[in-house]
Amino acid sequence: SSKEEIKIGHIVNLISDEYGHKCKEKGLEFNFWSDVSDIIIETDRDKLMRAILITLDNAIKFTPKGKIEFSCLLQTHDNEKQVVFKISDTGIGIAPEYIDHIFNPFSQQDMGTSREFGGCGLGLAVASTLMLQLQGTIHVDSTENSGSVFSISLPIPSEPNDQSKTEEPPLLDTDVVLF
């Protein structure tokens, strides 16, 4: 898979339609909002989608009741524009002693969680790796027994000094001899 221009609004609408249904099936409330409808970004669509879907699947899996919120917004961080996908849930949350390890393979809190909810805890490690490959980040804030908020951020290259689009200065003609 490779980089292509994608319309962020289109992607988040597709995702929200699908996950609205998934939440309804599980009896969870699903809220979605976005302020990025007209933003186009060049990235690997498959990797970005996978990272978001893994995180949403996790949120649903670890939320026995309550709600899932999926939002997409534009933020500026250190003078850099970013698209931020936020996934919040009212699930089981993550204990403070595990929060630093949540993106490592096989660190699903303890075997009790794995048995109760199924799965081996690889998903978030994969999502984290995918975001690194896209020069993005994934971050979590969580409170045990009350839920988690995952933020997936993708930088938007700034237009005026975007290196890929600036023209090369014309090369000097080496045949001209200056006296």
GROMACS .gro file of C-alpha atoms in nm:
model
  179
    1SER     CA    1   0.000   0.000   0.000
    2SER     CA    2   0.116   0.353  -0.065
    3LYS     CA    3   0.038   0.721  -0.019
    4GLU     CA    4  -0.267   0.870  -0.185
    5GLU     CA    5  -0.476   1.181  -0.138
    6ILE     CA    6  -0.770   1.101   0.084
    7LYS     CA    7  -1.063   1.309   0.196
    8ILE     CA    8  -1.072   1.283   0.575
    9GLY     CA    9  -1.444   1.366   0.590
   10HIS     CA   10  -1.523   1.071   0.364
   11ILE     CA   11  -1.324   0.827   0.578
   12VAL     CA   12  -1.473   0.937   0.911
   13ASN     CA   13  -1.826   0.920   0.769
   14LEU     CA   14  -1.768   0.564   0.647
   15ILE     CA   15  -1.627   0.464   0.984
   16SER     CA   16  -1.905   0.631   1.184
   17ASP     CA   17  -2.175   0.456   0.977
   18GLU     CA   18  -2.019   0.115   1.037
   19TYR     CA   19  -1.947   0.168   1.406
   20GLY     CA   20  -2.285   0.324   1.472
   21HIS     CA   21  -2.431  -0.014   1.375
   22LYS     CA   22  -2.174  -0.213   1.575
   23CYS     CA   23  -2.251  -0.009   1.887
   24LYS     CA   24  -2.626  -0.045   1.839
   25GLU     CA   25  -2.586  -0.424   1.815
   26LYS     CA   26  -2.406  -0.424   2.150
   27GLY     CA   27  -2.655  -0.184   2.309
   28LEU     CA   28  -2.404   0.102   2.332
   29GLU     CA   29  -2.472   0.465   2.253
   30PHE     CA   30  -2.258   0.602   1.968
   31ASN     CA   31  -2.180   0.971   1.919
   32PHE     CA   32  -1.989   1.109   1.622
   33TRP     CA   33  -1.884   1.458   1.522
   34SER     CA   34  -1.628   1.605   1.288
   35ASP     CA   35  -1.507   1.947   1.177
   36VAL     CA   36  -1.274   1.831   0.898
   37SER     CA   37  -1.514   1.758   0.612
   38ASP     CA   38  -1.310   1.933   0.343
   39ILE     CA   39  -0.958   1.839   0.452
   40ILE     CA   40  -0.756   1.634   0.205
   41ILE     CA   41  -0.437   1.471   0.326
   42GLU     CA   42  -0.178   1.257   0.154
   43THR     CA   43  -0.122   0.939   0.352
   44ASP     CA   44  -0.154   0.561   0.339
   45ARG     CA   45  -0.531   0.514   0.358
   46ASP     CA   46  -0.516   0.145   0.458
   47LYS     CA   47  -0.277   0.201   0.748
   48LEU     CA   48  -0.473   0.498   0.880
   49MET     CA   49  -0.804   0.311   0.857
   50ARG     CA   50  -0.656   0.005   1.029
   51ALA     CA   51  -0.521   0.210   1.320
   52ILE     CA   52  -0.859   0.381   1.372
   53LEU     CA   53  -1.062   0.059   1.334
   54ILE     CA   54  -0.839  -0.136   1.575
   55THR     CA   55  -0.883   0.139   1.834
   56LEU     CA   56  -1.260   0.157   1.785
   57ASP     CA   57  -1.291  -0.224   1.800
   58ASN     CA   58  -1.098  -0.218   2.127
   59ALA     CA   59  -1.323   0.054   2.268
   60ILE     CA   60  -1.634  -0.151   2.188
   61LYS     CA   61  -1.477  -0.472   2.318
   62PHE     CA   62  -1.389  -0.320   2.657
   63THR     CA   63  -1.712  -0.124   2.703
   64PRO     CA   64  -1.981  -0.351   2.846
   65LYS     CA   65  -2.228  -0.061   2.877
   66GLY     CA   66  -2.246   0.311   2.814
   67LYS     CA   67  -2.119   0.492   2.508
   68ILE     CA   68  -1.848   0.529   2.248
   69GLU     CA   69  -1.762   0.869   2.103
   70PHE     CA   70  -1.574   0.913   1.778
   71SER     CA   71  -1.465   1.260   1.671
   72CYS     CA   72  -1.231   1.411   1.423
   73LEU     CA   73  -1.093   1.762   1.460
   74LEU     CA   74  -0.823   1.994   1.340
   75GLN     CA   75  -0.564   2.098   1.598
   76THR     CA   76  -0.240   2.292   1.598
   77HIS     CA   77   0.044   2.149   1.804
   78ASP     CA   78   0.392   2.311   1.804
   79ASN     CA   79   0.291   2.524   1.503
   80GLU     CA   80   0.200   2.208   1.312
   81LYS     CA   81  -0.154   2.139   1.193
   82GLN     CA   82  -0.284   1.793   1.275
   83VAL     CA   83  -0.593   1.589   1.212
   84VAL     CA   84  -0.686   1.425   1.543
   85PHE     CA   85  -0.919   1.126   1.564
   86LYS     CA   86  -1.051   1.083   1.918
   87ILE     CA   87  -1.210   0.762   2.039
   88SER     CA   88  -1.353   0.772   2.388
   89ASP     CA   89  -1.544   0.506   2.578
   90THR     CA   90  -1.710   0.446   2.914
   91GLY     CA   91  -1.545   0.104   2.942
   92ILE     CA   92  -1.329  -0.071   3.198
   93GLY     CA   93  -1.041   0.175   3.159
   94ILE     CA   94  -0.675   0.101   3.212
   95ALA     CA   95  -0.504   0.077   3.550
   96PRO     CA   96  -0.229   0.340   3.605
   97GLU     CA   97   0.044   0.075   3.632
   98TYR     CA   98  -0.044  -0.056   3.283
   99ILE     CA   99  -0.092   0.272   3.097
  100ASP     CA  100   0.275   0.298   2.989
  101HIS     CA  101   0.269  -0.055   2.844
  102ILE     CA  102  -0.066  -0.048   2.664
  103PHE     CA  103   0.097  -0.017   2.318
  104ASN     CA  104   0.341  -0.305   2.377
  105PRO     CA  105   0.245  -0.645   2.232
  106PHE     CA  106   0.072  -0.884   2.474
  107SER     CA  107   0.022  -0.640   2.759
  108GLN     CA  108  -0.353  -0.673   2.801
  109GLN     CA  109  -0.351  -0.584   3.171
  110ASP     CA  110  -0.368  -0.940   3.299
  111MET     CA  111  -0.495  -1.277   3.190
  112GLY     CA  112  -0.825  -1.212   3.365
  113THR     CA  113  -0.903  -0.931   3.119
  114SER     CA  114  -0.794  -1.149   2.830
  115ARG     CA  115  -1.020  -1.434   2.941
  116GLU     CA  116  -1.320  -1.210   3.009
  117PHE     CA  117  -1.302  -1.001   2.693
  118GLY     CA  118  -1.114  -1.231   2.451
  119GLY     CA  119  -0.805  -1.143   2.250
  120CYS     CA  120  -0.436  -1.124   2.325
  121GLY     CA  121  -0.369  -0.751   2.333
  122LEU     CA  122  -0.185  -0.723   2.002
  123GLY     CA  123  -0.423  -0.469   1.848
  124LEU     CA  124  -0.298  -0.149   2.010
  125ALA     CA  125   0.064  -0.246   1.943
  126VAL     CA  126  -0.027  -0.282   1.574
  127ALA     CA  127  -0.213   0.053   1.577
  128SER     CA  128   0.088   0.221   1.738
  129THR     CA  129   0.327   0.074   1.478
  130LEU     CA  130   0.099   0.186   1.193
  131MET     CA  131   0.086   0.543   1.325
  132LEU     CA  132   0.466   0.552   1.358
  133GLN     CA  133   0.492   0.447   0.993
  134LEU     CA  134   0.259   0.738   0.902
  135GLN     CA  135   0.467   0.987   1.109
  136GLY     CA  136   0.166   1.015   1.340
  137THR     CA  137   0.104   0.931   1.703
  138ILE     CA  138  -0.144   0.744   1.919
  139HIS     CA  139  -0.192   0.845   2.281
  140VAL     CA  140  -0.424   0.734   2.562
  141ASP     CA  141  -0.573   0.895   2.872
  142SER     CA  142  -0.759   0.651   3.091
  143THR     CA  143  -0.921   0.611   3.429
  144GLU     CA  144  -0.969   0.260   3.560
  145ASN     CA  145  -1.339   0.161   3.578
  146SER     CA  146  -1.459   0.475   3.400
  147GLY     CA  147  -1.315   0.467   3.048
  148SER     CA  148  -1.045   0.572   2.807
  149VAL     CA  149  -0.978   0.838   2.544
  150PHE     CA  150  -0.749   0.745   2.256
  151SER     CA  151  -0.612   1.022   2.034
  152ILE     CA  152  -0.473   0.934   1.692
  153SER     CA  153  -0.291   1.233   1.541
  154LEU     CA  154  -0.171   1.276   1.187
  155PRO     CA  155   0.035   1.581   1.084
  156ILE     CA  156  -0.082   1.789   0.788
  157PRO     CA  157   0.211   1.923   0.587
  158SER     CA  158   0.189   2.302   0.561
  159GLU     CA  159   0.127   2.430   0.209
  160PRO     CA  160   0.373   2.720   0.149
  161ASN     CA  161   0.689   2.538   0.246
  162ASP     CA  162   0.580   2.187   0.159
  163GLN     CA  163   0.910   2.035   0.038
  164SER     CA  164   0.750   1.790  -0.204
  165LYS     CA  165   0.582   2.063  -0.407
  166THR     CA  166   0.855   2.330  -0.424
  167GLU     CA  167   1.024   2.358  -0.760
  168GLU     CA  168   1.394   2.288  -0.782
  169PRO     CA  169   1.600   2.597  -0.871
  170PRO     CA  170   1.714   2.571  -1.234
  171LEU     CA  171   2.058   2.417  -1.264
  172LEU     CA  172   2.335   2.645  -1.388
  173ASP     CA  173   2.438   2.577  -1.743
  174THR     CA  174   2.786   2.430  -1.697
  175ASP     CA  175   2.891   2.501  -2.055
  176VAL     CA  176   2.898   2.876  -1.994
  177VAL     CA  177   3.245   2.993  -1.907
  178LEU     CA  178   3.259   3.317  -1.710
  179PHE     CA  179   3.567   3.540  -1.753
   0.00000   0.00000   0.00000
